[in-house]
mmCIF file with all atom_site columns, C-alpha atoms in Angstrom:
data_model
loop_
_atom_site.group_PDB
_atom_site.id
_atom_site.type_symbol
_atom_site.label_atom_id
_atom_site.label_alt_id
_atom_site.label_comp_id
_atom_site.label_asym_id
_atom_site.label_entity_id
_atom_site.label_seq_id
_atom_site.pdbx_PDB_ins_code
_atom_site.Cartn_x
_atom_site.Cartn_y
_atom_site.Cartn_z
_atom_site.occupancy
_atom_site.B_iso_or_equiv
_atom_site.pdbx_formal_charge
_atom_site.auth_seq_id
_atom_site.auth_comp_id
_atom_site.auth_asym_id
_atom_site.auth_atom_id
_atom_site.pdbx_PDB_model_num
ATOM 1   C CA . MET B 1 1   ? -89.370 10.555  4.243  1.00 0.00 ? 189 MET B CA 1
ATOM 2   C CA . ARG B 1 2   ? -86.432 11.812  6.121  1.00 0.00 ? 190 ARG B CA 1
ATOM 3   C CA . LYS B 1 3   ? -83.013 11.374  4.970  1.00 0.00 ? 191 LYS B CA 1
ATOM 4   C CA . ILE B 1 4   ? -79.885 11.835  7.153  1.00 0.00 ? 192 ILE B CA 1
ATOM 5   C CA . MET B 1 5   ? -76.139 11.526  6.102  1.00 0.00 ? 193 MET B CA 1
ATOM 6   C CA . VAL B 1 6   ? -73.331 10.887  8.724  1.00 0.00 ? 194 VAL B CA 1
ATOM 7   C CA . ALA B 1 7   ? -70.186 12.350  7.177  1.00 0.00 ? 195 ALA B CA 1
ATOM 8   C CA . ASN B 1 8   ? -66.742 13.145  8.109  1.00 0.00 ? 196 ASN B CA 1
ATOM 9   C CA . PRO B 1 9   ? -63.502 13.167  5.813  1.00 0.00 ? 197 PRO B CA 1
ATOM 10  C CA . LYS B 1 10  ? -61.365 11.546  8.482  1.00 0.00 ? 198 LYS B CA 1
ATOM 11  C CA . GLY B 1 11  ? -61.462 7.793   9.242  1.00 0.00 ? 199 GLY B CA 1
ATOM 12  C CA . GLY B 1 12  ? -62.062 6.806   12.985 1.00 0.00 ? 200 GLY B CA 1
ATOM 13  C CA . SER B 1 13  ? -64.277 9.814   13.707 1.00 0.00 ? 201 SER B CA 1
ATOM 14  C CA . GLY B 1 14  ? -67.204 7.706   14.966 1.00 0.00 ? 202 GLY B CA 1
ATOM 15  C CA . LYS B 1 15  ? -69.351 7.805   11.734 1.00 0.00 ? 203 LYS B CA 1
ATOM 16  C CA . SER B 1 16  ? -70.476 4.280   11.824 1.00 0.00 ? 204 SER B CA 1
ATOM 17  C CA . THR B 1 17  ? -71.088 4.315   15.460 1.00 0.00 ? 205 THR B CA 1
ATOM 18  C CA . LEU B 1 18  ? -73.299 7.175   15.161 1.00 0.00 ? 206 LEU B CA 1
ATOM 19  C CA . ALA B 1 19  ? -75.076 5.905   12.020 1.00 0.00 ? 207 ALA B CA 1
ATOM 20  C CA . VAL B 1 20  ? -76.183 2.654   13.677 1.00 0.00 ? 208 VAL B CA 1
ATOM 21  C CA . HIS B 1 21  ? -77.202 4.291   16.901 1.00 0.00 ? 209 HIS B CA 1
ATOM 22  C CA . LEU B 1 22  ? -79.279 6.730   15.062 1.00 0.00 ? 210 LEU B CA 1
ATOM 23  C CA . ALA B 1 23  ? -80.884 3.945   12.907 1.00 0.00 ? 211 ALA B CA 1
ATOM 24  C CA . SER B 1 24  ? -81.747 1.959   16.060 1.00 0.00 ? 212 SER B CA 1
ATOM 25  C CA . TRP B 1 25  ? -83.192 4.924   17.826 1.00 0.00 ? 213 TRP B CA 1
ATOM 26  C CA . PHE B 1 26  ? -85.570 5.653   14.918 1.00 0.00 ? 214 PHE B CA 1
ATOM 27  C CA . ALA B 1 27  ? -86.496 1.974   14.572 1.00 0.00 ? 215 ALA B CA 1
ATOM 28  C CA . ARG B 1 28  ? -87.364 1.776   18.232 1.00 0.00 ? 216 ARG B CA 1
ATOM 29  C CA . ASN B 1 29  ? -89.748 4.719   17.627 1.00 0.00 ? 217 ASN B CA 1
ATOM 30  C CA . ASP B 1 30  ? -91.733 2.641   15.010 1.00 0.00 ? 218 ASP B CA 1
ATOM 31  C CA . GLU B 1 31  ? -90.256 4.290   11.988 1.00 0.00 ? 219 GLU B CA 1
ATOM 32  C CA . ILE B 1 32  ? -89.522 2.223   8.837  1.00 0.00 ? 220 ILE B CA 1
ATOM 33  C CA . VAL B 1 33  ? -85.768 2.621   8.857  1.00 0.00 ? 221 VAL B CA 1
ATOM 34  C CA . TYR B 1 34  ? -83.221 1.941   6.046  1.00 0.00 ? 222 TYR B CA 1
ATOM 35  C CA . LEU B 1 35  ? -79.535 1.941   6.739  1.00 0.00 ? 223 LEU B CA 1
ATOM 36  C CA . GLY B 1 36  ? -77.146 2.480   3.732  1.00 0.00 ? 224 GLY B CA 1
ATOM 37  C CA . ASP B 1 37  ? -73.250 2.477   3.567  1.00 0.00 ? 225 ASP B CA 1
ATOM 38  C CA . LEU B 1 38  ? -71.267 4.138   0.921  1.00 0.00 ? 226 LEU B CA 1
ATOM 39  C CA . ASP B 1 39  ? -67.982 2.863   2.403  1.00 0.00 ? 227 ASP B CA 1
ATOM 40  C CA . ARG B 1 40  ? -66.244 0.093   0.677  1.00 0.00 ? 228 ARG B CA 1
ATOM 41  C CA . GLN B 1 41  ? -65.581 -1.591  4.066  1.00 0.00 ? 229 GLN B CA 1
ATOM 42  C CA . GLN B 1 42  ? -69.296 -1.814  4.512  1.00 0.00 ? 230 GLN B CA 1
ATOM 43  C CA . SER B 1 43  ? -68.885 -1.612  8.345  1.00 0.00 ? 231 SER B CA 1
ATOM 44  C CA . SER B 1 44  ? -72.692 -0.671  8.882  1.00 0.00 ? 232 SER B CA 1
ATOM 45  C CA . ARG B 1 45  ? -73.974 -3.326  6.382  1.00 0.00 ? 233 ARG B CA 1
ATOM 46  C CA . HIS B 1 46  ? -71.910 -6.137  8.314  1.00 0.00 ? 234 HIS B CA 1
ATOM 47  C CA . TRP B 1 47  ? -73.377 -4.787  11.557 1.00 0.00 ? 235 TRP B CA 1
ATOM 48  C CA . LEU B 1 48  ? -76.838 -4.899  10.186 1.00 0.00 ? 236 LEU B CA 1
ATOM 49  C CA . ALA B 1 49  ? -76.431 -8.443  8.923  1.00 0.00 ? 237 ALA B CA 1
ATOM 50  C CA . ALA B 1 50  ? -75.517 -9.555  12.268 1.00 0.00 ? 238 ALA B CA 1
ATOM 51  C CA . ARG B 1 51  ? -78.144 -7.682  14.180 1.00 0.00 ? 239 ARG B CA 1
ATOM 52  C CA . PRO B 1 52  ? -80.303 -9.823  16.411 1.00 0.00 ? 240 PRO B CA 1
ATOM 53  C CA . ARG B 1 53  ? -83.768 -10.612 14.879 1.00 0.00 ? 241 ARG B CA 1
ATOM 54  C CA . HIS B 1 54  ? -85.718 -9.916  18.039 1.00 0.00 ? 242 HIS B CA 1
ATOM 55  C CA . LEU B 1 55  ? -84.587 -6.222  18.077 1.00 0.00 ? 243 LEU B CA 1
ATOM 56  C CA . ALA B 1 56  ? -86.434 -3.354  16.258 1.00 0.00 ? 244 ALA B CA 1
ATOM 57  C CA . PRO B 1 57  ? -86.039 -4.015  12.549 1.00 0.00 ? 245 PRO B CA 1
ATOM 58  C CA . ILE B 1 58  ? -83.648 -1.905  10.384 1.00 0.00 ? 246 ILE B CA 1
ATOM 59  C CA . ARG B 1 59  ? -83.603 -2.760  6.643  1.00 0.00 ? 247 ARG B CA 1
ATOM 60  C CA . HIS B 1 60  ? -80.654 -2.595  4.234  1.00 0.00 ? 248 HIS B CA 1
ATOM 61  C CA . TRP B 1 61  ? -80.577 0.214   1.720  1.00 0.00 ? 249 TRP B CA 1
ATOM 62  C CA . ASP B 1 62  ? -78.652 -1.149  -1.214 1.00 0.00 ? 250 ASP B CA 1
ATOM 63  C CA . LEU B 1 63  ? -76.182 1.271   -2.550 1.00 0.00 ? 251 LEU B CA 1
ATOM 64  C CA . SER B 1 64  ? -73.965 -1.038  -4.571 1.00 0.00 ? 252 SER B CA 1
ATOM 65  C CA . SER B 1 65  ? -74.739 0.620   -7.914 1.00 0.00 ? 253 SER B CA 1
ATOM 66  C CA . GLU B 1 66  ? -72.339 3.242   -9.422 1.00 0.00 ? 254 GLU B CA 1
ATOM 67  C CA . GLU B 1 67  ? -75.012 5.805   -9.254 1.00 0.00 ? 255 GLU B CA 1
ATOM 68  C CA . PHE B 1 68  ? -76.437 6.972   -5.992 1.00 0.00 ? 256 PHE B CA 1
ATOM 69  C CA . GLU B 1 69  ? -79.772 5.497   -5.537 1.00 0.00 ? 257 GLU B CA 1
ATOM 70  C CA . ALA B 1 70  ? -82.697 6.935   -3.538 1.00 0.00 ? 258 ALA B CA 1
ATOM 71  C CA . PRO B 1 71  ? -83.902 4.653   -0.652 1.00 0.00 ? 259 PRO B CA 1
ATOM 72  C CA . PRO B 1 72  ? -87.076 2.386   -1.235 1.00 0.00 ? 260 PRO B CA 1
ATOM 73  C CA . LYS B 1 73  ? -90.437 4.149   -1.319 1.00 0.00 ? 261 LYS B CA 1
ATOM 74  C CA . ASP B 1 74  ? -91.722 2.587   1.886  1.00 0.00 ? 262 ASP B CA 1
ATOM 75  C CA . CYS B 1 75  ? -88.881 4.177   3.875  1.00 0.00 ? 263 CYS B CA 1
ATOM 76  C CA . SER B 1 76  ? -89.809 6.734   6.462  1.00 0.00 ? 264 SER B CA 1
ATOM 77  C CA . ILE B 1 77  ? -86.143 7.330   7.765  1.00 0.00 ? 265 ILE B CA 1
ATOM 78  C CA . ALA B 1 78  ? -83.074 6.672   5.785  1.00 0.00 ? 266 ALA B CA 1
ATOM 79  C CA . ILE B 1 79  ? -79.673 6.761   7.530  1.00 0.00 ? 267 ILE B CA 1
ATOM 80  C CA . LEU B 1 80  ? -76.642 6.961   5.234  1.00 0.00 ? 268 LEU B CA 1
ATOM 81  C CA . ASP B 1 81  ? -73.094 6.080   6.412  1.00 0.00 ? 269 ASP B CA 1
ATOM 82  C CA . THR B 1 82  ? -70.164 7.336   4.381  1.00 0.00 ? 270 THR B CA 1
ATOM 83  C CA . PRO B 1 83  ? -66.541 6.584   3.967  1.00 0.00 ? 271 PRO B CA 1
ATOM 84  C CA . ALA B 1 84  ? -63.489 8.628   4.888  1.00 0.00 ? 272 ALA B CA 1
ATOM 85  C CA . GLY B 1 85  ? -62.201 10.956  2.166  1.00 0.00 ? 273 GLY B CA 1
ATOM 86  C CA . LEU B 1 86  ? -65.697 11.780  0.784  1.00 0.00 ? 274 LEU B CA 1
ATOM 87  C CA . HIS B 1 87  ? -65.415 14.757  -1.501 1.00 0.00 ? 275 HIS B CA 1
ATOM 88  C CA . GLY B 1 88  ? -66.187 15.976  -5.066 1.00 0.00 ? 276 GLY B CA 1
ATOM 89  C CA . LYS B 1 89  ? -68.926 14.132  -6.938 1.00 0.00 ? 277 LYS B CA 1
ATOM 90  C CA . ARG B 1 90  ? -69.106 11.370  -4.391 1.00 0.00 ? 278 ARG B CA 1
ATOM 91  C CA . LEU B 1 91  ? -70.193 13.930  -1.758 1.00 0.00 ? 279 LEU B CA 1
ATOM 92  C CA . LYS B 1 92  ? -72.328 16.150  -4.022 1.00 0.00 ? 280 LYS B CA 1
ATOM 93  C CA . SER B 1 93  ? -74.585 13.286  -5.149 1.00 0.00 ? 281 SER B CA 1
ATOM 94  C CA . PRO B 1 94  ? -75.772 12.057  -1.747 1.00 0.00 ? 282 PRO B CA 1
ATOM 95  C CA . LEU B 1 95  ? -75.739 15.714  -0.442 1.00 0.00 ? 283 LEU B CA 1
ATOM 96  C CA . ASN B 1 96  ? -78.368 16.572  -3.057 1.00 0.00 ? 284 ASN B CA 1
ATOM 97  C CA . GLU B 1 97  ? -80.678 13.893  -1.815 1.00 0.00 ? 285 GLU B CA 1
ATOM 98  C CA . VAL B 1 98  ? -80.580 14.248  2.050  1.00 0.00 ? 286 VAL B CA 1
ATOM 99  C CA . ASP B 1 99  ? -82.188 16.655  4.554  1.00 0.00 ? 287 ASP B CA 1
ATOM 100 C CA . LYS B 1 100 ? -79.695 16.563  7.236  1.00 0.00 ? 288 LYS B CA 1
ATOM 101 C CA . VAL B 1 101 ? -75.924 16.014  7.447  1.00 0.00 ? 289 VAL B CA 1
ATOM 102 C CA . VAL B 1 102 ? -74.410 14.895  10.844 1.00 0.00 ? 290 VAL B CA 1
ATOM 103 C CA . VAL B 1 103 ? -70.791 15.510  11.037 1.00 0.00 ? 291 VAL B CA 1
ATOM 104 C CA . PRO B 1 104 ? -68.931 13.681  14.123 1.00 0.00 ? 292 PRO B CA 1
ATOM 105 C CA . VAL B 1 105 ? -65.792 15.714  15.048 1.00 0.00 ? 293 VAL B CA 1
ATOM 106 C CA . SER B 1 106 ? -63.309 14.926  17.760 1.00 0.00 ? 294 SER B CA 1
ATOM 107 C CA . PRO B 1 107 ? -61.624 17.945  19.581 1.00 0.00 ? 295 PRO B CA 1
ATOM 108 C CA . SER B 1 108 ? -58.026 16.939  18.230 1.00 0.00 ? 296 SER B CA 1
ATOM 109 C CA . ARG B 1 109 ? -56.075 19.317  16.068 1.00 0.00 ? 297 ARG B CA 1
ATOM 110 C CA . PHE B 1 110 ? -55.989 16.678  13.338 1.00 0.00 ? 298 PHE B CA 1
ATOM 111 C CA . ASP B 1 111 ? -59.673 16.278  13.286 1.00 0.00 ? 299 ASP B CA 1
ATOM 112 C CA . MET B 1 112 ? -60.316 19.889  13.117 1.00 0.00 ? 300 MET B CA 1
ATOM 113 C CA . LEU B 1 113 ? -57.796 20.614  10.332 1.00 0.00 ? 301 LEU B CA 1
ATOM 114 C CA . ALA B 1 114 ? -59.489 17.762  8.425  1.00 0.00 ? 302 ALA B CA 1
ATOM 115 C CA . SER B 1 115 ? -62.779 19.144  9.201  1.00 0.00 ? 303 SER B CA 1
ATOM 116 C CA . ARG B 1 116 ? -61.903 22.797  8.033  1.00 0.00 ? 304 ARG B CA 1
ATOM 117 C CA . GLU B 1 117 ? -61.475 21.625  4.333  1.00 0.00 ? 305 GLU B CA 1
ATOM 118 C CA . PHE B 1 118 ? -64.611 19.552  4.501  1.00 0.00 ? 306 PHE B CA 1
ATOM 119 C CA . PHE B 1 119 ? -66.673 22.483  5.853  1.00 0.00 ? 307 PHE B CA 1
ATOM 120 C CA . GLU B 1 120 ? -65.330 24.775  3.156  1.00 0.00 ? 308 GLU B CA 1
ATOM 121 C CA . GLU B 1 121 ? -66.265 22.217  0.456  1.00 0.00 ? 309 GLU B CA 1
ATOM 122 C CA . LEU B 1 122 ? -69.695 21.813  1.994  1.00 0.00 ? 310 LEU B CA 1
ATOM 123 C CA . ALA B 1 123 ? -70.278 25.533  2.066  1.00 0.00 ? 311 ALA B CA 1
ATOM 124 C CA . GLU B 1 124 ? -69.579 25.596  -1.765 1.00 0.00 ? 312 GLU B CA 1
ATOM 125 C CA . THR B 1 125 ? -72.044 22.966  -2.601 1.00 0.00 ? 313 THR B CA 1
ATOM 126 C CA . LYS B 1 126 ? -75.531 24.090  -4.261 1.00 0.00 ? 314 LYS B CA 1
ATOM 127 C CA . ALA B 1 127 ? -77.467 22.155  -1.674 1.00 0.00 ? 315 ALA B CA 1
ATOM 128 C CA . VAL B 1 128 ? -75.988 24.098  1.231  1.00 0.00 ? 316 VAL B CA 1
ATOM 129 C CA . ARG B 1 129 ? -75.834 27.450  -0.567 1.00 0.00 ? 317 ARG B CA 1
ATOM 130 C CA . LYS B 1 130 ? -79.452 27.244  -1.343 1.00 0.00 ? 318 LYS B CA 1
ATOM 131 C CA . ASP B 1 131 ? -80.359 26.145  2.244  1.00 0.00 ? 319 ASP B CA 1
ATOM 132 C CA . LYS B 1 132 ? -81.670 22.737  1.212  1.00 0.00 ? 320 LYS B CA 1
ATOM 133 C CA . VAL B 1 133 ? -79.907 20.790  3.865  1.00 0.00 ? 321 VAL B CA 1
ATOM 134 C CA . ASP B 1 134 ? -78.999 21.396  7.440  1.00 0.00 ? 322 ASP B CA 1
ATOM 135 C CA . ILE B 1 135 ? -75.662 20.712  8.978  1.00 0.00 ? 323 ILE B CA 1
ATOM 136 C CA . GLY B 1 136 ? -75.089 19.805  12.490 1.00 0.00 ? 324 GLY B CA 1
ATOM 137 C CA . ILE B 1 137 ? -71.823 18.808  14.411 1.00 0.00 ? 325 ILE B CA 1
ATOM 138 C CA . VAL B 1 138 ? -71.589 16.375  17.202 1.00 0.00 ? 326 VAL B CA 1
ATOM 139 C CA . GLY B 1 139 ? -68.706 16.360  19.413 1.00 0.00 ? 327 GLY B CA 1
ATOM 140 C CA . MET B 1 140 ? -67.459 12.811  19.660 1.00 0.00 ? 328 MET B CA 1
ATOM 141 C CA . ARG B 1 141 ? -65.529 11.169  22.639 1.00 0.00 ? 329 ARG B CA 1
ATOM 142 C CA . ILE B 1 142 ? -65.734 14.464  24.525 1.00 0.00 ? 330 ILE B CA 1
ATOM 143 C CA . ASP B 1 143 ? -67.287 15.995  27.953 1.00 0.00 ? 331 ASP B CA 1
ATOM 144 C CA . PRO B 1 144 ? -69.217 19.198  27.151 1.00 0.00 ? 332 PRO B CA 1
ATOM 145 C CA . ARG B 1 145 ? -67.886 20.639  30.228 1.00 0.00 ? 333 ARG B CA 1
ATOM 146 C CA . THR B 1 146 ? -64.213 20.645  29.293 1.00 0.00 ? 334 THR B CA 1
ATOM 147 C CA . HIS B 1 147 ? -61.849 23.175  27.758 1.00 0.00 ? 335 HIS B CA 1
ATOM 148 C CA . ALA B 1 148 ? -61.806 20.925  24.625 1.00 0.00 ? 336 ALA B CA 1
ATOM 149 C CA . SER B 1 149 ? -65.516 21.270  24.047 1.00 0.00 ? 337 SER B CA 1
ATOM 150 C CA . ARG B 1 150 ? -64.993 25.078  24.269 1.00 0.00 ? 338 ARG B CA 1
ATOM 151 C CA . GLN B 1 151 ? -62.239 25.020  21.705 1.00 0.00 ? 339 GLN B CA 1
ATOM 152 C CA . LEU B 1 152 ? -64.485 23.006  19.454 1.00 0.00 ? 340 LEU B CA 1
ATOM 153 C CA . VAL B 1 153 ? -67.255 25.549  19.676 1.00 0.00 ? 341 VAL B CA 1
ATOM 154 C CA . GLU B 1 154 ? -64.838 28.406  18.961 1.00 0.00 ? 342 GLU B CA 1
ATOM 155 C CA . PHE B 1 155 ? -63.597 26.470  15.808 1.00 0.00 ? 343 PHE B CA 1
ATOM 156 C CA . LEU B 1 156 ? -67.059 25.953  14.508 1.00 0.00 ? 344 LEU B CA 1
ATOM 157 C CA . GLN B 1 157 ? -68.028 29.595  14.902 1.00 0.00 ? 345 GLN B CA 1
ATOM 158 C CA . GLN B 1 158 ? -65.819 30.304  11.977 1.00 0.00 ? 346 GLN B CA 1
ATOM 159 C CA . PHE B 1 159 ? -68.160 28.265  9.691  1.00 0.00 ? 347 PHE B CA 1
ATOM 160 C CA . ASP B 1 160 ? -71.324 29.351  11.355 1.00 0.00 ? 348 ASP B CA 1
ATOM 161 C CA . LEU B 1 161 ? -72.104 25.696  12.193 1.00 0.00 ? 349 LEU B CA 1
ATOM 162 C CA . PRO B 1 162 ? -73.849 24.559  15.437 1.00 0.00 ? 350 PRO B CA 1
ATOM 163 C CA . LEU B 1 163 ? -72.433 22.044  17.901 1.00 0.00 ? 351 LEU B CA 1
ATOM 164 C CA . VAL B 1 164 ? -75.679 20.139  18.462 1.00 0.00 ? 352 VAL B CA 1
ATOM 165 C CA . THR B 1 165 ? -74.268 18.152  21.214 1.00 0.00 ? 353 THR B CA 1
ATOM 166 C CA . CYS B 1 166 ? -71.364 16.345  22.758 1.00 0.00 ? 354 CYS B CA 1
ATOM 167 C CA . ILE B 1 167 ? -71.115 12.534  23.240 1.00 0.00 ? 355 ILE B CA 1
ATOM 168 C CA . ARG B 1 168 ? -68.624 11.319  25.835 1.00 0.00 ? 356 ARG B CA 1
ATOM 169 C CA . GLN B 1 169 ? -66.284 8.578   25.394 1.00 0.00 ? 357 GLN B CA 1
ATOM 170 C CA . ALA B 1 170 ? -67.631 5.238   26.658 1.00 0.00 ? 358 ALA B CA 1
ATOM 171 C CA . GLN B 1 171 ? -66.437 1.701   26.047 1.00 0.00 ? 359 GLN B CA 1
ATOM 172 C CA . ARG B 1 172 ? -69.928 0.477   26.187 1.00 0.00 ? 360 ARG B CA 1
ATOM 173 C CA . TYR B 1 173 ? -70.602 2.049   22.650 1.00 0.00 ? 361 TYR B CA 1
ATOM 174 C CA . VAL B 1 174 ? -67.720 0.015   21.232 1.00 0.00 ? 362 VAL B CA 1
ATOM 175 C CA . HIS B 1 175 ? -69.008 -3.217  22.950 1.00 0.00 ? 363 HIS B CA 1
ATOM 176 C CA . ALA B 1 176 ? -72.488 -2.615  21.814 1.00 0.00 ? 364 ALA B CA 1
ATOM 177 C CA . VAL B 1 177 ? -71.451 -2.068  18.090 1.00 0.00 ? 365 VAL B CA 1
ATOM 178 C CA . GLU B 1 178 ? -69.251 -5.202  18.363 1.00 0.00 ? 366 GLU B CA 1
ATOM 179 C CA . THR B 1 179 ? -72.279 -7.263  19.148 1.00 0.00 ? 367 THR B CA 1
ATOM 180 C CA . SER B 1 180 ? -74.313 -5.649  16.559 1.00 0.00 ? 368 SER B CA 1
ATOM 181 C CA . THR B 1 181 ? -76.565 -3.895  18.908 1.00 0.00 ? 369 THR B CA 1
ATOM 182 C CA . THR B 1 182 ? -76.685 -0.301  20.236 1.00 0.00 ? 370 THR B CA 1
ATOM 183 C CA . MET B 1 183 ? -77.164 1.482   23.447 1.00 0.00 ? 371 MET B CA 1
ATOM 184 C CA . PHE B 1 184 ? -80.686 2.283   22.422 1.00 0.00 ? 372 PHE B CA 1
ATOM 185 C CA . ASP B 1 185 ? -81.528 -1.401  22.174 1.00 0.00 ? 373 ASP B CA 1
ATOM 186 C CA . GLY B 1 186 ? -81.688 -1.832  25.959 1.00 0.00 ? 374 GLY B CA 1
ATOM 187 C CA . ASN B 1 187 ? -81.600 0.151   29.146 1.00 0.00 ? 375 ASN B CA 1
ATOM 188 C CA . GLY B 1 188 ? -77.736 0.839   28.736 1.00 0.00 ? 376 GLY B CA 1
ATOM 189 C CA . PHE B 1 189 ? -78.168 4.615   29.016 1.00 0.00 ? 377 PHE B CA 1
ATOM 190 C CA . ASP B 1 190 ? -77.592 6.448   32.175 1.00 0.00 ? 378 ASP B CA 1
ATOM 191 C CA . ALA B 1 191 ? -78.993 9.836   32.839 1.00 0.00 ? 379 ALA B CA 1
ATOM 192 C CA . VAL B 1 192 ? -76.037 11.748  31.650 1.00 0.00 ? 380 VAL B CA 1
ATOM 193 C CA . GLU B 1 193 ? -76.028 9.997   28.389 1.00 0.00 ? 381 GLU B CA 1
ATOM 194 C CA . ARG B 1 194 ? -79.702 10.415  27.675 1.00 0.00 ? 382 ARG B CA 1
ATOM 195 C CA . ILE B 1 195 ? -79.143 14.128  28.292 1.00 0.00 ? 383 ILE B CA 1
ATOM 196 C CA . GLN B 1 196 ? -76.368 14.187  25.828 1.00 0.00 ? 384 GLN B CA 1
ATOM 197 C CA . TRP B 1 197 ? -78.221 12.432  23.033 1.00 0.00 ? 385 TRP B CA 1
ATOM 198 C CA . LYS B 1 198 ? -81.597 14.530  23.349 1.00 0.00 ? 386 LYS B CA 1
ATOM 199 C CA . PRO B 1 199 ? -80.456 17.725  21.613 1.00 0.00 ? 387 PRO B CA 1
ATOM 200 C CA . LEU B 1 200 ? -79.308 15.607  18.400 1.00 0.00 ? 388 LEU B CA 1
ATOM 201 C CA . LEU B 1 201 ? -82.394 13.574  18.362 1.00 0.00 ? 389 LEU B CA 1
ATOM 202 C CA . ASP B 1 202 ? -84.654 16.710  18.768 1.00 0.00 ? 390 ASP B CA 1
ATOM 203 C CA . TRP B 1 203 ? -82.575 18.355  15.940 1.00 0.00 ? 391 TRP B CA 1
ATOM 204 C CA . LEU B 1 204 ? -82.986 15.409  13.587 1.00 0.00 ? 392 LEU B CA 1
ATOM 205 C CA . VAL B 1 205 ? -86.891 15.326  13.939 1.00 0.00 ? 393 VAL B CA 1
ATOM 206 C CA . ARG B 1 206 ? -87.118 18.901  13.569 1.00 0.00 ? 394 ARG B CA 1
ATOM 207 C CA . ARG B 1 207 ? -88.436 19.958  10.076 1.00 0.00 ? 395 ARG B CA 1
ATOM 208 C CA . HIS B 1 208 ? -86.055 21.997  7.954  1.00 0.00 ? 396 HIS B CA 1
#
C-alpha cells in the first residue's frame, strides 16, 4: 500500500484539486484507490460523492473519527487531502502513516511565507528526521519557464526540498473539479500538460 498526503497550511493553494487528480490517475491505472479528507469542509468527499459512476472507481476513506485511522486493507493507493492550518498533532498523526507528502505552493510572497513555517515544522518531525517520508513540492498555477518559477526554486533550496514539477494555471482544471471529474478522466490534457504532470507521477510511484 502506498499512502500520499497533500498538504499546505494556506487555503486556496490547490490541495483538493491536486488530490482528486492524483486519485483519478491512479484509479485509471487499475489501482484500488481510497480518497480521504481531513478538512471539515470535506471538499474531496463531496466531489467523490458526485463523481459519475461510469468513471474509474475511487473509494471513500472514512476519517470521521477523532483518531487518525489507517485506510482499509484492500487499498493499494491512499490519497489524503488536508485542511489549511494543519500543524502540531493534527500534522504529526497522518505524517507518521504516509510515504509521500506533496506540497502545492504558488509563487506568491504570502504563499512562500506561509510555507516557510510549514517546512520548518516538517523538518522537526520524527518521520522526516528519520527519512521515513519523502516531501515533494509542486508549483501551482505557474509556468516553469518564468522568473516566478526560478524564484520558487531558490526559495526551496533553503530547505533542501525538490520542486518536482510546475503545473500551469488552467480554467479547465476548475471546470473539471466542478463537474466531479478530472483532466485524467478524458482526453483533456494537451502535450504540455502531460509533460508537466509526468515528473510528479514518476516521483510518486518511485519507491522510498
